[in-house]
PDB file of C-alpha atoms in Angstrom:
ATOM      1  CA  MET A   1       0.000   0.000   0.000  1.00  0.00           C
ATOM      2  CA  SER A   2       1.437   3.334  -1.057  1.00  0.00           C
ATOM      3  CA  HIS A   3       1.096   6.379   1.203  1.00  0.00           C
ATOM      4  CA  THR A   4       1.293   9.844  -0.239  1.00  0.00           C
ATOM      5  CA  LEU A   5       2.245  12.681   2.046  1.00  0.00           C
ATOM      6  CA  ILE A   6       0.248  15.785   1.299  1.00  0.00           C
ATOM      7  CA  SER A   7       1.477  19.068   2.678  1.00  0.00           C
ATOM      8  CA  CYS A   8      -0.774  21.377   4.691  1.00  0.00           C
ATOM      9  CA  TRP A   9      -1.129  23.854   1.832  1.00  0.00           C
ATOM     10  CA  GLU A  10      -2.100  21.061  -0.565  1.00  0.00           C
ATOM     11  CA  LYS A  11      -4.812  19.911   1.841  1.00  0.00           C
ATOM     12  CA  SER A  12      -6.084  23.474   2.018  1.00  0.00           C
ATOM     13  CA  LEU A  13      -6.120  23.718  -1.765  1.00  0.00           C
ATOM     14  CA  LEU A  14      -8.055  20.445  -2.037  1.00  0.00           C
ATOM     15  CA  ARG A  15     -10.652  21.791   0.404  1.00  0.00           C
ATOM     16  CA  LEU A  16     -11.040  24.942  -1.683  1.00  0.00           C
ATOM     17  CA  LYS A  17     -11.420  22.910  -4.883  1.00  0.00           C
ATOM     18  CA  GLU A  18     -14.002  20.609  -3.283  1.00  0.00           C
ATOM     19  CA  GLY A  19     -15.914  23.612  -1.954  1.00  0.00           C
ATOM     20  CA  ASN A  20     -15.941  25.228  -5.386  1.00  0.00           C
ATOM     21  CA  LYS A  21     -17.330  21.999  -6.906  1.00  0.00           C
ATOM     22  CA  LYS A  22     -20.222  22.147  -4.425  1.00  0.00           C
ATOM     23  CA  TYR A  23     -20.799  25.804  -5.264  1.00  0.00           C
ATOM     24  CA  LEU A  24     -21.128  25.170  -8.996  1.00  0.00           C
ATOM     25  CA  ASN A  25     -24.516  23.489  -8.533  1.00  0.00           C
ATOM     26  CA  ALA A  26     -25.644  25.100  -5.281  1.00  0.00           C
ATOM     27  CA  GLU A  27     -28.837  27.119  -4.977  1.00  0.00           C
ATOM     28  CA  LYS A  28     -27.839  28.665  -1.653  1.00  0.00           C
ATOM     29  CA  SER A  29     -24.708  29.115   0.435  1.00  0.00           C
ATOM     30  CA  GLU A  30     -23.491  25.853   1.935  1.00  0.00           C
ATOM     31  CA  GLY A  31     -21.269  27.212   4.717  1.00  0.00           C
ATOM     32  CA  ASN A  32     -21.935  26.655   8.400  1.00  0.00           C
ATOM     33  CA  ILE A  33     -23.103  29.909   9.971  1.00  0.00           C
ATOM     34  CA  SER A  34     -24.850  28.337  12.953  1.00  0.00           C
ATOM     35  CA  ILE A  35     -24.989  29.939  16.382  1.00  0.00           C
ATOM     36  CA  GLU A  36     -22.786  27.098  17.655  1.00  0.00           C
ATOM     37  CA  THR A  37     -20.104  27.970  15.112  1.00  0.00           C
ATOM     38  CA  ARG A  38     -20.334  31.679  15.894  1.00  0.00           C
ATOM     39  CA  GLN A  39     -19.988  30.987  19.614  1.00  0.00           C
ATOM     40  CA  SER A  40     -17.164  28.498  19.103  1.00  0.00           C
ATOM     41  CA  THR A  41     -15.102  30.890  16.986  1.00  0.00           C
ATOM     42  CA  CYS A  42     -15.784  33.653  19.487  1.00  0.00           C
ATOM     43  CA  LEU A  43     -14.606  31.558  22.438  1.00  0.00           C
ATOM     44  CA  ASN A  44     -11.872  29.530  20.733  1.00  0.00           C
ATOM     45  CA  GLY A  45     -10.553  32.011  18.177  1.00  0.00           C
ATOM     46  CA  GLN A  46      -9.941  31.817  14.464  1.00  0.00           C
ATOM     47  CA  LYS A  47      -8.473  28.738  12.810  1.00  0.00           C
ATOM     48  CA  PRO A  48      -8.793  29.379   9.060  1.00  0.00           C
ATOM     49  CA  TYR A  49      -7.193  26.871   6.727  1.00  0.00           C
ATOM     50  CA  ALA A  50      -6.429  29.395   3.958  1.00  0.00           C
ATOM     51  CA  THR A  51      -6.100  33.102   3.304  1.00  0.00           C
ATOM     52  CA  VAL A  52      -7.914  34.442   0.241  1.00  0.00           C
ATOM     53  CA  ILE A  53      -7.252  37.877  -1.206  1.00  0.00           C
ATOM     54  CA  SER A  54     -10.093  38.676  -3.556  1.00  0.00           C
ATOM     55  CA  CYS A  55     -11.485  41.636  -5.372  1.00  0.00           C
ATOM     56  CA  SER A  56     -14.067  43.765  -3.581  1.00  0.00           C
ATOM     57  CA  ASP A  57     -16.594  43.094  -6.364  1.00  0.00           C
ATOM     58  CA  PHE A  58     -19.933  42.047  -4.839  1.00  0.00           C
ATOM     59  CA  ARG A  59     -20.162  39.082  -7.251  1.00  0.00           C
ATOM     60  CA  VAL A  60     -16.974  37.602  -5.789  1.00  0.00           C
ATOM     61  CA  THR A  61     -17.721  36.274  -2.296  1.00  0.00           C
ATOM     62  CA  PRO A  62     -15.046  33.721  -1.334  1.00  0.00           C
ATOM     63  CA  GLU A  63     -17.103  32.193   1.490  1.00  0.00           C
ATOM     64  CA  CYS A  64     -19.842  31.319  -1.011  1.00  0.00           C
ATOM     65  CA  ILE A  65     -17.533  30.418  -3.913  1.00  0.00           C
ATOM     66  CA  PHE A  66     -15.739  27.865  -1.709  1.00  0.00           C
ATOM     67  CA  SER A  67     -18.865  26.735   0.209  1.00  0.00           C
ATOM     68  CA  VAL A  68     -17.434  27.567   3.619  1.00  0.00           C
ATOM     69  CA  GLY A  69     -18.816  28.999   6.800  1.00  0.00           C
ATOM     70  CA  ILE A  70     -17.644  31.170   9.613  1.00  0.00           C
ATOM     71  CA  GLY A  71     -14.012  30.772  10.619  1.00  0.00           C
ATOM     72  CA  GLU A  72     -12.811  28.648   7.695  1.00  0.00           C
ATOM     73  CA  LEU A  73     -11.145  31.317   5.550  1.00  0.00           C
ATOM     74  CA  PHE A  74      -9.269  34.507   6.313  1.00  0.00           C
ATOM     75  CA  VAL A  75     -10.564  36.834   3.585  1.00  0.00           C
ATOM     76  CA  ILE A  76      -9.030  40.133   2.496  1.00  0.00           C
ATOM     77  CA  ARG A  77     -10.829  42.132  -0.172  1.00  0.00           C
ATOM     78  CA  THR A  78      -9.433  44.989  -2.214  1.00  0.00           C
ATOM     79  CA  ALA A  79     -10.423  46.444  -5.583  1.00  0.00           C
ATOM     80  CA  GLY A  80      -8.277  44.832  -8.255  1.00  0.00           C
ATOM     81  CA  ASN A  81      -6.300  42.619  -5.853  1.00  0.00           C
ATOM     82  CA  VAL A  82      -3.774  45.401  -5.382  1.00  0.00           C
ATOM     83  CA  MET A  83      -1.031  44.733  -2.844  1.00  0.00           C
ATOM     84  CA  ASP A  84      -0.254  47.525  -0.412  1.00  0.00           C
ATOM     85  CA  ASP A  85       1.113  47.630   3.124  1.00  0.00           C
ATOM     86  CA  VAL A  86      -2.325  47.098   4.677  1.00  0.00           C
ATOM     87  CA  VAL A  87      -3.063  44.014   2.567  1.00  0.00           C
ATOM     88  CA  VAL A  88       0.396  42.558   3.123  1.00  0.00           C
ATOM     89  CA  GLY A  89       0.096  43.265   6.850  1.00  0.00           C
ATOM     90  CA  SER A  90      -3.227  41.415   6.921  1.00  0.00           C
ATOM     91  CA  VAL A  91      -1.688  38.440   5.108  1.00  0.00           C
ATOM     92  CA  GLU A  92       1.268  38.500   7.482  1.00  0.00           C
ATOM     93  CA  TYR A  93      -1.150  38.359  10.424  1.00  0.00           C
ATOM     94  CA  ALA A  94      -2.978  35.372   8.905  1.00  0.00           C
ATOM     95  CA  VAL A  95       0.257  33.517   8.205  1.00  0.00           C
ATOM     96  CA  SER A  96       2.129  34.323  11.412  1.00  0.00           C
ATOM     97  CA  SER A  97      -0.665  34.419  14.001  1.00  0.00           C
ATOM     98  CA  LEU A  98      -3.282  32.100  12.490  1.00  0.00           C
ATOM     99  CA  ALA A  99      -0.871  29.718  10.705  1.00  0.00           C
ATOM    100  CA  THR A 100      -2.681  29.619   7.363  1.00  0.00           C
ATOM    101  CA  PRO A 101      -0.440  27.534   5.090  1.00  0.00           C
ATOM    102  CA  LEU A 102      -1.969  28.752   1.809  1.00  0.00           C
ATOM    103  CA  VAL A 103      -2.561  32.236   0.390  1.00  0.00           C
ATOM    104  CA  VAL A 104      -4.726  32.510  -2.716  1.00  0.00           C
ATOM    105  CA  VAL A 105      -4.731  35.742  -4.727  1.00  0.00           C
ATOM    106  CA  MET A 106      -8.057  35.494  -6.572  1.00  0.00           C
ATOM    107  CA  GLY A 107      -9.103  37.775  -9.396  1.00  0.00           C
ATOM    108  CA  HIS A 108     -12.166  37.418 -11.584  1.00  0.00           C
ATOM    109  CA  THR A 109     -13.446  37.860 -15.094  1.00  0.00           C
ATOM    110  CA  TYR A 110     -15.329  41.059 -15.914  1.00  0.00           C
ATOM    111  CA  CYS A 111     -13.336  42.971 -13.282  1.00  0.00           C
ATOM    112  CA  GLY A 112     -14.228  46.659 -13.145  1.00  0.00           C
ATOM    113  CA  ALA A 113     -10.805  47.657 -11.790  1.00  0.00           C
ATOM    114  CA  ILE A 114      -9.053  45.896 -14.672  1.00  0.00           C
ATOM    115  CA  ARG A 115     -11.488  47.376 -17.202  1.00  0.00           C
ATOM    116  CA  ALA A 116     -11.048  50.891 -15.774  1.00  0.00           C
ATOM    117  CA  THR A 117      -7.277  50.536 -15.926  1.00  0.00           C
ATOM    118  CA  ILE A 118      -7.343  49.395 -19.560  1.00  0.00           C
ATOM    119  CA  ARG A 119      -9.689  52.239 -20.545  1.00  0.00           C
ATOM    120  CA  GLY A 120      -7.705  54.814 -18.549  1.00  0.00           C
ATOM    121  CA  GLY A 121      -8.900  57.956 -16.882  1.00  0.00           C
ATOM    122  CA  ALA A 122      -9.313  56.661 -13.317  1.00  0.00           C
ATOM    123  CA  LYS A 123      -9.932  59.529 -10.906  1.00  0.00           C
ATOM    124  CA  GLY A 124      -9.954  59.941  -7.160  1.00  0.00           C
ATOM    125  CA  TYR A 125      -8.513  57.356  -4.810  1.00  0.00           C
ATOM    126  CA  ILE A 126      -9.129  54.477  -7.253  1.00  0.00           C
ATOM    127  CA  LYS A 127      -6.372  56.037  -9.370  1.00  0.00           C
ATOM    128  CA  ALA A 128      -3.789  54.491  -6.991  1.00  0.00           C
ATOM    129  CA  ASN A 129      -5.244  51.028  -7.684  1.00  0.00           C
ATOM    130  CA  ALA A 130      -5.267  51.656 -11.432  1.00  0.00           C
ATOM    131  CA  GLN A 131      -1.653  52.846 -11.390  1.00  0.00           C
ATOM    132  CA  LYS A 132      -0.555  49.674  -9.593  1.00  0.00           C
ATOM    133  CA  ILE A 133      -2.560  47.477 -11.976  1.00  0.00           C
ATOM    134  CA  ASN A 134      -1.158  49.357 -14.970  1.00  0.00           C
ATOM    135  CA  LEU A 135       2.390  48.502 -13.856  1.00  0.00           C
ATOM    136  CA  ALA A 136       1.404  44.827 -13.946  1.00  0.00           C
ATOM    137  CA  ILE A 137      -0.488  44.759 -17.237  1.00  0.00           C
ATOM    138  CA  ASN A 138       1.536  47.260 -19.324  1.00  0.00           C
ATOM    139  CA  ASP A 139      -0.209  47.618 -22.686  1.00  0.00           C
ATOM    140  CA  GLU A 140      -2.381  44.482 -22.435  1.00  0.00           C
ATOM    141  CA  LYS A 141      -5.902  45.209 -23.714  1.00  0.00           C
ATOM    142  CA  ASP A 142      -7.523  41.784 -23.261  1.00  0.00           C
ATOM    143  CA  GLU A 143      -9.283  41.886 -19.886  1.00  0.00           C
ATOM    144  CA  CYS A 144      -8.758  38.212 -19.014  1.00  0.00           C
ATOM    145  CA  ALA A 145      -5.068  38.315 -19.956  1.00  0.00           C
ATOM    146  CA  ALA A 146      -4.678  41.578 -18.025  1.00  0.00           C
ATOM    147  CA  CYS A 147      -6.319  39.997 -14.981  1.00  0.00           C
ATOM    148  CA  ARG A 148      -3.861  37.103 -15.094  1.00  0.00           C
ATOM    149  CA  LEU A 149      -0.916  39.494 -15.403  1.00  0.00           C
ATOM    150  CA  ASN A 150      -2.210  41.474 -12.428  1.00  0.00           C
ATOM    151  CA  LEU A 151      -2.668  38.288 -10.378  1.00  0.00           C
ATOM    152  CA  ASN A 152       0.862  37.158 -11.222  1.00  0.00           C
ATOM    153  CA  ALA A 153       2.313  40.527 -10.224  1.00  0.00           C
ATOM    154  CA  SER A 154       0.365  40.628  -6.944  1.00  0.00           C
ATOM    155  CA  ALA A 155       1.224  37.033  -6.025  1.00  0.00           C
ATOM    156  CA  ASN A 156       4.888  37.492  -6.888  1.00  0.00           C
ATOM    157  CA  GLU A 157       5.093  40.711  -4.881  1.00  0.00           C
ATOM    158  CA  LEU A 158       3.451  39.015  -1.921  1.00  0.00           C
ATOM    159  CA  ARG A 159       5.688  35.962  -2.257  1.00  0.00           C
ATOM    160  CA  ARG A 160       8.796  38.192  -2.299  1.00  0.00           C
ATOM    161  CA  LEU A 161       7.706  40.158   0.784  1.00  0.00           C
ATOM    162  CA  LEU A 162       6.772  37.048   2.779  1.00  0.00           C
ATOM    163  CA  ALA A 163      10.043  35.339   1.852  1.00  0.00           C
ATOM    164  CA  LYS A 164      11.953  38.204   3.493  1.00  0.00           C
ATOM    165  CA  GLU A 165      10.341  37.207   6.776  1.00  0.00           C
ATOM    166  CA  GLU A 166      10.927  33.493   6.025  1.00  0.00           C
ATOM    167  CA  TYR A 167       7.281  32.480   6.387  1.00  0.00           C
ATOM    168  CA  ASP A 168       6.503  28.926   5.368  1.00  0.00           C
ATOM    169  CA  VAL A 169       3.506  29.565   3.131  1.00  0.00           C
ATOM    170  CA  LYS A 170       2.426  28.738  -0.412  1.00  0.00           C
ATOM    171  CA  VAL A 171       1.112  31.636  -2.533  1.00  0.00           C
ATOM    172  CA  ILE A 172      -0.924  30.775  -5.628  1.00  0.00           C
ATOM    173  CA  CYS A 173      -3.273  32.539  -8.020  1.00  0.00           C
ATOM    174  CA  ALA A 174      -6.881  31.819  -8.851  1.00  0.00           C
ATOM    175  CA  LEU A 175      -9.207  33.175 -11.491  1.00  0.00           C
ATOM    176  CA  TYR A 176     -12.910  33.133 -10.680  1.00  0.00           C
ATOM    177  CA  HIS A 177     -15.099  32.915 -13.768  1.00  0.00           C
ATOM    178  CA  THR A 178     -18.102  35.069 -12.863  1.00  0.00           C
ATOM    179  CA  ASP A 179     -20.268  33.549 -15.598  1.00  0.00           C
ATOM    180  CA  THR A 180     -19.792  29.892 -14.615  1.00  0.00           C
ATOM    181  CA  GLY A 181     -18.711  30.095 -10.968  1.00  0.00           C
ATOM    182  CA  GLN A 182     -15.660  27.939 -11.592  1.00  0.00           C
ATOM    183  CA  VAL A 183     -12.326  28.787 -10.006  1.00  0.00           C
ATOM    184  CA  GLU A 184      -9.162  28.096 -11.953  1.00  0.00           C
ATOM    185  CA  PHE A 185      -6.036  27.773  -9.784  1.00  0.00           C
ATOM    186  CA  PHE A 186      -2.501  28.367 -11.074  1.00  0.00           C
ATOM    187  CA  ASP A 187       0.968  29.173  -9.783  1.00  0.00           C
ATOM    188  CA  ALA A 188       2.212  32.679 -10.361  1.00  0.00           C
ATOM    189  CA  ASP A 189       4.785  33.023 -13.097  1.00  0.00           C
ATOM    190  CA  VAL A 190       8.003  33.746 -11.275  1.00  0.00           C
TER     191      VAL A 190
END
């Protein structure tokens, strides 16, 4: 009988993939939000198995997309998955204090931040997001390709910053297809 050792981050990734499979045919959220779970996480603290950085878009709700309930994921949301000190600090907290072995940087199709960056002319505070995204996508005009470039840049930046602190964590990318609900996972191009 052959035994395969699966690392903690791989187990976390399998849980996310299984949760997304459930979501694809679900009519309602499948996560446990019971009073018992709320009380348990209040009394016993957080023990998420993964950190997910997703876009702030209301169509992209990681807890639903991965069919999880309270306390299972540490979720950080920011328009366009832009890395800044606050986001990185939140990830660092999840990795160092909550011991999440996996960080997923998840973008999505039909992303308004990506579209606004490609079209240009962002004003106000969102301009900072667009400038950061523009550095990642250069002259790319295809929204899906631009999203992937932005995910790669964000994941690689995060990976570089976490490596400085020698955290033992896996950082991967994911693309959520808003039309089908399917999540496509991939490693960032280094």
